[in-house]
Amino acid sequence: MMSSIVNTIRTDLTAAGAPSGVKGAASGDNDAAQSLALCSIANISGLELIQSLHVEVQHILVSKSSTPNVRKKAALCLLRLVRTSPNLVAGREFAPHVAQLLQDRHLGVLTSTMSLLNGLAIQH
């Protein structure tokens, strides 16, 4: 059962990679699906779910194709995952990505990135 949940959430997270010509792949639909998937990951927080999907969350966070709202939710989701399992994010490998996110002009992305950075600093 848990593997089907993980696969469903993974499908929703990667839905943004679908070409825009695909039926039902409108940008708003993808944003909503990704946002709901990120909220589900953050709130369920099972160890199997965290280990399976934290890489996808990090990828969405640093992806240029993600909208600011999705990047904001990904940062907050990753913060919840780091609080649950502190050894998920290697600071040295992730630092350049955090620096890139701090250059974003969207206030929601900036505040959620700062919250993530603060959470990482407290954990390590």
Tab-separated table of N, CA and C in Angstrom:
chain	number	residue	atom	x	y	z
A	1	MET	N	0.823	-1.194	0.000
A	1	MET	CA	0.000	0.000	0.000
A	1	MET	C	0.864	1.254	0.000
A	2	MET	N	1.917	1.264	0.841
A	2	MET	CA	2.770	2.445	0.910
A	2	MET	C	3.481	2.681	-0.411
A	3	SER	N	3.856	1.613	-1.112
A	3	SER	CA	4.549	1.812	-2.387
A	3	SER	C	3.618	2.432	-3.420
A	4	SER	N	2.323	2.104	-3.394
A	4	SER	CA	1.393	2.730	-4.334
A	4	SER	C	1.198	4.205	-4.008
A	5	ILE	N	1.208	4.551	-2.718
A	5	ILE	CA	1.115	5.956	-2.320
A	5	ILE	C	2.345	6.712	-2.788
A	6	VAL	N	3.525	6.122	-2.581
A	6	VAL	CA	4.777	6.753	-3.009
A	6	VAL	C	4.779	6.949	-4.518
A	7	ASN	N	4.343	5.947	-5.262
A	7	ASN	CA	4.316	6.065	-6.725
A	7	ASN	C	3.329	7.127	-7.192
A	8	THR	N	2.189	7.226	-6.545
A	8	THR	CA	1.205	8.242	-6.905
A	8	THR	C	1.742	9.642	-6.645
A	9	ILE	N	2.360	9.827	-5.488
A	9	ILE	CA	2.926	11.139	-5.168
A	9	ILE	C	4.079	11.462	-6.107
A	10	ARG	N	4.916	10.476	-6.418
A	10	ARG	CA	6.029	10.698	-7.346
A	10	ARG	C	5.501	11.114	-8.724
A	11	THR	N	4.414	10.498	-9.173
A	11	THR	CA	3.813	10.857	-10.453
A	11	THR	C	3.320	12.304	-10.433
A	12	ASP	N	2.697	12.709	-9.330
A	12	ASP	CA	2.218	14.090	-9.219
A	12	ASP	C	3.375	15.079	-9.180
A	13	LEU	N	4.466	14.698	-8.534
A	13	LEU	CA	5.620	15.595	-8.465
A	13	LEU	C	6.280	15.789	-9.816
A	14	THR	N	6.342	14.749	-10.607
A	14	THR	CA	7.024	14.833	-11.895
A	14	THR	C	6.083	15.205	-13.023
A	15	ALA	N	4.836	15.548	-12.719
A	15	ALA	CA	3.858	15.897	-13.747
A	15	ALA	C	4.247	17.156	-14.505
A	16	ALA	N	5.053	18.023	-13.921
A	16	ALA	CA	5.434	19.276	-14.590
A	16	ALA	C	6.340	19.032	-15.772
A	17	GLY	N	6.967	17.879	-15.847
A	17	GLY	CA	7.845	17.577	-16.963
A	17	GLY	C	7.106	17.190	-18.224
A	18	ALA	N	5.781	17.029	-18.141
A	18	ALA	CA	4.993	16.639	-19.310
A	18	ALA	C	4.922	17.791	-20.294
A	19	PRO	N	4.975	17.496	-21.585
A	19	PRO	CA	4.852	18.562	-22.578
A	19	PRO	C	3.495	19.237	-22.497
A	20	SER	N	3.450	20.517	-22.845
A	20	SER	CA	2.210	21.276	-22.690
A	20	SER	C	1.124	20.815	-23.647
A	21	GLY	N	1.471	20.068	-24.676
A	21	GLY	CA	0.480	19.572	-25.607
A	21	GLY	C	-0.291	18.369	-25.090
A	22	VAL	N	0.166	17.783	-24.009
A	22	VAL	CA	-0.503	16.612	-23.448
A	22	VAL	C	-1.798	17.050	-22.776
A	23	LYS	N	-2.858	16.291	-23.018
A	23	LYS	CA	-4.156	16.635	-22.448
A	23	LYS	C	-4.084	16.604	-20.919
A	24	GLY	N	-4.577	17.658	-20.265
A	24	GLY	CA	-4.590	17.714	-18.804
A	24	GLY	C	-3.267	18.160	-18.222
A	25	ALA	N	-2.335	18.591	-19.047
A	25	ALA	CA	-1.024	18.994	-18.537
A	25	ALA	C	-0.892	20.509	-18.507
A	26	ALA	N	-1.977	21.200	-18.270
A	26	ALA	CA	-1.929	22.658	-18.186
A	26	ALA	C	-1.083	23.073	-17.003
A	27	SER	N	-0.482	24.233	-17.101
A	27	SER	CA	0.440	24.702	-16.070
A	27	SER	C	-0.223	24.787	-14.696
A	28	GLY	N	-1.438	25.322	-14.631
A	28	GLY	CA	-2.136	25.438	-13.357
A	28	GLY	C	-2.447	24.086	-12.743
A	29	ASP	N	-2.785	23.115	-13.586
A	29	ASP	CA	-3.065	21.774	-13.084
A	29	ASP	C	-1.800	21.145	-12.503
A	30	ASN	N	-0.668	21.340	-13.192
A	30	ASN	CA	0.585	20.785	-12.704
A	30	ASN	C	1.005	21.438	-11.399
A	31	ASP	N	0.837	22.755	-11.312
A	31	ASP	CA	1.192	23.451	-10.078
A	31	ASP	C	0.350	22.954	-8.909
A	32	ALA	N	-0.927	22.785	-9.144
A	32	ALA	CA	-1.815	22.307	-8.086
A	32	ALA	C	-1.452	20.889	-7.671
A	33	ALA	N	-1.173	20.034	-8.641
A	33	ALA	CA	-0.809	18.649	-8.330
A	33	ALA	C	0.510	18.592	-7.572
A	34	GLN	N	1.490	19.374	-8.012
A	34	GLN	CA	2.781	19.385	-7.318
A	34	GLN	C	2.637	19.956	-5.914
A	35	SER	N	1.873	21.021	-5.770
A	35	SER	CA	1.681	21.623	-4.451
A	35	SER	C	1.012	20.655	-3.490
A	36	LEU	N	-0.013	19.970	-3.959
A	36	LEU	CA	-0.684	18.994	-3.106
A	36	LEU	C	0.230	17.821	-2.761
A	37	ALA	N	1.033	17.381	-3.724
A	37	ALA	CA	1.969	16.283	-3.458
A	37	ALA	C	3.009	16.708	-2.424
A	38	LEU	N	3.514	17.926	-2.534
A	38	LEU	CA	4.500	18.418	-1.568
A	38	LEU	C	3.889	18.543	-0.173
A	39	CYS	N	2.659	19.026	-0.104
A	39	CYS	CA	1.979	19.113	1.200
A	39	CYS	C	1.747	17.724	1.789
A	40	SER	N	1.425	16.764	0.940
A	40	SER	CA	1.227	15.391	1.419
A	40	SER	C	2.514	14.819	1.982
A	41	ILE	N	3.609	15.027	1.285
A	41	ILE	CA	4.905	14.524	1.761
A	41	ILE	C	5.245	15.158	3.102
A	42	ALA	N	5.042	16.457	3.210
A	42	ALA	CA	5.395	17.158	4.446
A	42	ALA	C	4.537	16.699	5.621
A	43	ASN	N	3.279	16.395	5.372
A	43	ASN	CA	2.375	16.064	6.465
A	43	ASN	C	2.348	14.587	6.818
A	44	ILE	N	2.601	13.715	5.860
A	44	ILE	CA	2.614	12.286	6.171
A	44	ILE	C	3.904	11.924	6.891
A	45	SER	N	5.026	12.324	6.345
A	45	SER	CA	6.347	12.188	6.963
A	45	SER	C	6.688	10.780	7.440
A	46	GLY	N	6.274	9.755	6.725
A	46	GLY	CA	6.719	8.413	7.051
A	46	GLY	C	8.154	8.224	6.597
A	47	LEU	N	8.914	7.418	7.297
A	47	LEU	CA	10.330	7.244	6.987
A	47	LEU	C	10.527	6.709	5.573
A	48	GLU	N	9.704	5.749	5.152
A	48	GLU	CA	9.818	5.207	3.792
A	48	GLU	C	9.507	6.284	2.755
A	49	LEU	N	8.493	7.088	3.033
A	49	LEU	CA	8.118	8.172	2.129
A	49	LEU	C	9.230	9.214	2.036
A	50	ILE	N	9.807	9.567	3.159
A	50	ILE	CA	10.891	10.549	3.185
A	50	ILE	C	12.090	10.047	2.395
A	51	GLN	N	12.487	8.823	2.636
A	51	GLN	CA	13.655	8.277	1.954
A	51	GLN	C	13.418	8.122	0.459
A	52	SER	N	12.191	7.873	0.067
A	52	SER	CA	11.893	7.667	-1.346
A	52	SER	C	11.785	8.967	-2.131
A	53	LEU	N	11.314	10.018	-1.495
A	53	LEU	CA	10.949	11.206	-2.257
A	53	LEU	C	11.753	12.466	-1.948
A	54	HIS	N	12.681	12.432	-1.004
A	54	HIS	CA	13.393	13.676	-0.682
A	54	HIS	C	14.248	14.175	-1.845
A	55	VAL	N	14.738	13.282	-2.678
A	55	VAL	CA	15.534	13.706	-3.837
A	55	VAL	C	14.660	14.470	-4.830
A	56	GLU	N	13.427	13.997	-5.049
A	56	GLU	CA	12.518	14.684	-5.952
A	56	GLU	C	12.145	16.063	-5.417
A	57	VAL	N	11.968	16.162	-4.102
A	57	VAL	CA	11.648	17.453	-3.495
A	57	VAL	C	12.805	18.426	-3.711
A	58	GLN	N	14.034	17.954	-3.508
A	58	GLN	CA	15.201	18.816	-3.731
A	58	GLN	C	15.295	19.231	-5.197
A	59	HIS	N	15.010	18.306	-6.096
A	59	HIS	CA	15.079	18.624	-7.525
A	59	HIS	C	14.043	19.683	-7.904
A	60	ILE	N	12.839	19.566	-7.388
A	60	ILE	CA	11.797	20.551	-7.673
A	60	ILE	C	12.187	21.910	-7.100
A	61	LEU	N	12.803	21.908	-5.938
A	61	LEU	CA	13.204	23.150	-5.288
A	61	LEU	C	14.200	23.934	-6.133
A	62	VAL	N	15.133	23.261	-6.759
A	62	VAL	CA	16.182	23.959	-7.509
A	62	VAL	C	15.908	24.031	-9.001
A	63	SER	N	14.812	23.444	-9.459
A	63	SER	CA	14.498	23.416	-10.883
A	63	SER	C	14.074	24.799	-11.377
A	64	LYS	N	14.610	25.191	-12.519
A	64	LYS	CA	14.239	26.473	-13.123
A	64	LYS	C	12.820	26.429	-13.684
A	65	SER	N	12.340	25.232	-14.015
A	65	SER	CA	11.011	25.122	-14.610
A	65	SER	C	9.894	25.166	-13.567
A	66	SER	N	10.223	25.057	-12.294
A	66	SER	CA	9.204	25.128	-11.245
A	66	SER	C	8.754	26.572	-11.056
A	67	THR	N	7.482	26.743	-10.807
A	67	THR	CA	6.965	28.087	-10.543
A	67	THR	C	7.375	28.514	-9.135
A	68	PRO	N	7.362	29.808	-8.859
A	68	PRO	CA	7.737	30.273	-7.513
A	68	PRO	C	6.880	29.664	-6.403
A	69	ASN	N	5.589	29.489	-6.647
A	69	ASN	CA	4.726	28.905	-5.632
A	69	ASN	C	5.133	27.467	-5.314
A	70	VAL	N	5.493	26.706	-6.328
A	70	VAL	CA	5.919	25.315	-6.123
A	70	VAL	C	7.278	25.285	-5.422
A	71	ARG	N	8.197	26.186	-5.791
A	71	ARG	CA	9.504	26.237	-5.116
A	71	ARG	C	9.337	26.595	-3.643
A	72	LYS	N	8.411	27.505	-3.352
A	72	LYS	CA	8.132	27.878	-1.966
A	72	LYS	C	7.647	26.662	-1.182
A	73	LYS	N	6.699	25.940	-1.752
A	73	LYS	CA	6.175	24.748	-1.075
A	73	LYS	C	7.236	23.662	-0.943
A	74	ALA	N	8.105	23.539	-1.940
A	74	ALA	CA	9.179	22.543	-1.875
A	74	ALA	C	10.162	22.881	-0.756
A	75	ALA	N	10.469	24.161	-0.576
A	75	ALA	CA	11.376	24.560	0.502
A	75	ALA	C	10.771	24.259	1.863
A	76	LEU	N	9.492	24.555	2.019
A	76	LEU	CA	8.833	24.276	3.292
A	76	LEU	C	8.687	22.776	3.527
A	77	CYS	N	8.438	22.027	2.466
A	77	CYS	CA	8.355	20.571	2.576
A	77	CYS	C	9.709	20.000	2.992
A	78	LEU	N	10.769	20.482	2.349
A	78	LEU	CA	12.107	19.992	2.698
A	78	LEU	C	12.465	20.361	4.128
A	79	LEU	N	12.016	21.517	4.595
A	79	LEU	CA	12.235	21.895	5.991
A	79	LEU	C	11.573	20.896	6.928
A	80	ARG	N	10.340	20.500	6.637
A	80	ARG	CA	9.658	19.507	7.470
A	80	ARG	C	10.380	18.164	7.440
A	81	LEU	N	10.886	17.791	6.259
A	81	LEU	CA	11.598	16.522	6.142
A	81	LEU	C	12.911	16.553	6.905
A	82	VAL	N	13.610	17.678	6.863
A	82	VAL	CA	14.882	17.810	7.580
A	82	VAL	C	14.641	17.771	9.084
A	83	ARG	N	13.545	18.347	9.525
A	83	ARG	CA	13.228	18.299	10.957
A	83	ARG	C	12.919	16.876	11.400
A	84	THR	N	12.316	16.096	10.506
A	84	THR	CA	11.981	14.711	10.820
A	84	THR	C	13.205	13.811	10.736
A	85	SER	N	14.007	13.999	9.710
A	85	SER	CA	15.195	13.173	9.486
A	85	SER	C	16.372	14.090	9.149
A	86	PRO	N	17.159	14.505	10.143
A	86	PRO	CA	18.177	15.545	9.962
A	86	PRO	C	19.293	15.223	8.965
A	87	ASN	N	19.527	13.980	8.649
A	87	ASN	CA	20.669	13.640	7.787
A	87	ASN	C	20.304	13.547	6.302
A	88	LEU	N	19.179	14.076	5.907
A	88	LEU	CA	18.761	13.993	4.516
A	88	LEU	C	19.581	14.878	3.591
A	89	VAL	N	19.854	16.082	4.003
A	89	VAL	CA	20.495	17.068	3.143
A	89	VAL	C	21.941	17.248	3.577
A	90	ALA	N	22.853	17.009	2.629
A	90	ALA	CA	24.268	17.269	2.876
A	90	ALA	C	24.513	18.756	2.618
A	91	GLY	N	24.942	19.468	3.642
A	91	GLY	CA	25.082	20.919	3.565
A	91	GLY	C	26.021	21.403	2.484
A	92	ARG	N	27.150	20.750	2.326
A	92	ARG	CA	28.144	21.218	1.346
A	92	ARG	C	27.644	21.066	-0.087
A	93	GLU	N	26.915	19.998	-0.376
A	93	GLU	CA	26.409	19.804	-1.724
A	93	GLU	C	25.202	20.702	-2.022
A	94	PHE	N	24.448	21.039	-0.984
A	94	PHE	CA	23.222	21.797	-1.186
A	94	PHE	C	23.431	23.307	-1.078
A	95	ALA	N	24.560	23.743	-0.546
A	95	ALA	CA	24.821	25.175	-0.344
A	95	ALA	C	24.743	26.002	-1.624
A	96	PRO	N	25.310	25.562	-2.754
A	96	PRO	CA	25.180	26.388	-3.968
A	96	PRO	C	23.723	26.564	-4.418
A	97	HIS	N	22.906	25.568	-4.181
A	97	HIS	CA	21.496	25.667	-4.558
A	97	HIS	C	20.764	26.668	-3.664
A	98	VAL	N	21.107	26.678	-2.380
A	98	VAL	CA	20.484	27.641	-1.468
A	98	VAL	C	20.896	29.051	-1.873
A	99	ALA	N	22.155	29.228	-2.241
A	99	ALA	CA	22.612	30.547	-2.686
A	99	ALA	C	21.846	30.995	-3.928
A	100	GLN	N	21.572	30.071	-4.828
A	100	GLN	CA	20.801	30.387	-6.037
A	100	GLN	C	19.368	30.779	-5.666
A	101	LEU	N	18.781	30.075	-4.710
A	101	LEU	CA	17.413	30.394	-4.295
A	101	LEU	C	17.325	31.754	-3.614
A	102	LEU	N	18.399	32.168	-2.951
A	102	LEU	CA	18.395	33.470	-2.285
A	102	LEU	C	18.464	34.627	-3.283
A	103	GLN	N	18.744	34.324	-4.542
A	103	GLN	CA	18.745	35.336	-5.593
A	103	GLN	C	17.359	35.529	-6.218
A	104	ASP	N	16.411	34.703	-5.826
A	104	ASP	CA	15.063	34.767	-6.386
A	104	ASP	C	14.388	36.073	-5.967
A	105	ARG	N	13.541	36.595	-6.840
A	105	ARG	CA	12.873	37.864	-6.564
A	105	ARG	C	11.507	37.669	-5.894
A	106	HIS	N	11.034	36.443	-5.815
A	106	HIS	CA	9.725	36.155	-5.233
A	106	HIS	C	9.853	36.100	-3.713
A	107	LEU	N	9.069	36.909	-3.017
A	107	LEU	CA	9.168	37.010	-1.567
A	107	LEU	C	8.868	35.682	-0.869
A	108	GLY	N	7.910	34.924	-1.379
A	108	GLY	CA	7.581	33.630	-0.777
A	108	GLY	C	8.736	32.642	-0.872
A	109	VAL	N	9.421	32.635	-2.013
A	109	VAL	CA	10.578	31.760	-2.182
A	109	VAL	C	11.689	32.186	-1.227
A	110	LEU	N	11.909	33.497	-1.102
A	110	LEU	CA	12.966	33.989	-0.212
A	110	LEU	C	12.696	33.641	1.247
A	111	THR	N	11.470	33.873	1.708
A	111	THR	CA	11.188	33.594	3.121
A	111	THR	C	11.210	32.102	3.419
A	112	SER	N	10.712	31.283	2.504
A	112	SER	CA	10.753	29.843	2.750
A	112	SER	C	12.178	29.305	2.653
A	113	THR	N	12.990	29.877	1.770
A	113	THR	CA	14.402	29.476	1.697
A	113	THR	C	15.142	29.864	2.968
A	114	MET	N	14.855	31.045	3.494
A	114	MET	CA	15.485	31.461	4.749
A	114	MET	C	15.042	30.564	5.907
A	115	SER	N	13.790	30.157	5.910
A	115	SER	CA	13.320	29.217	6.936
A	115	SER	C	14.040	27.887	6.817
A	116	LEU	N	14.215	27.413	5.582
A	116	LEU	CA	14.955	26.166	5.348
A	116	LEU	C	16.388	26.312	5.798
A	117	LEU	N	17.019	27.418	5.452
A	117	LEU	CA	18.404	27.657	5.852
A	117	LEU	C	18.546	27.710	7.367
A	118	ASN	N	17.601	28.372	8.023
A	118	ASN	CA	17.598	28.427	9.475
A	118	ASN	C	17.417	27.030	10.082
A	119	GLY	N	16.504	26.246	9.516
A	119	GLY	CA	16.295	24.878	10.004
A	119	GLY	C	17.520	24.001	9.812
A	120	LEU	N	18.202	24.165	8.668
A	120	LEU	CA	19.434	23.394	8.430
A	120	LEU	C	20.531	23.802	9.403
A	121	ALA	N	20.617	25.108	9.693
A	121	ALA	CA	21.641	25.575	10.616
A	121	ALA	C	21.383	25.050	12.039
A	122	ILE	N	20.144	24.984	12.429
A	122	ILE	CA	19.808	24.485	13.763
A	122	ILE	C	20.108	22.997	13.860
A	123	GLN	N	19.824	22.236	12.772
A	123	GLN	CA	20.025	20.791	12.803
A	123	GLN	C	21.498	20.413	12.785
A	124	HIS	N	22.334	21.209	12.142
A	124	HIS	CA	23.740	20.828	11.988
A	124	HIS	C	24.607	21.703	12.771
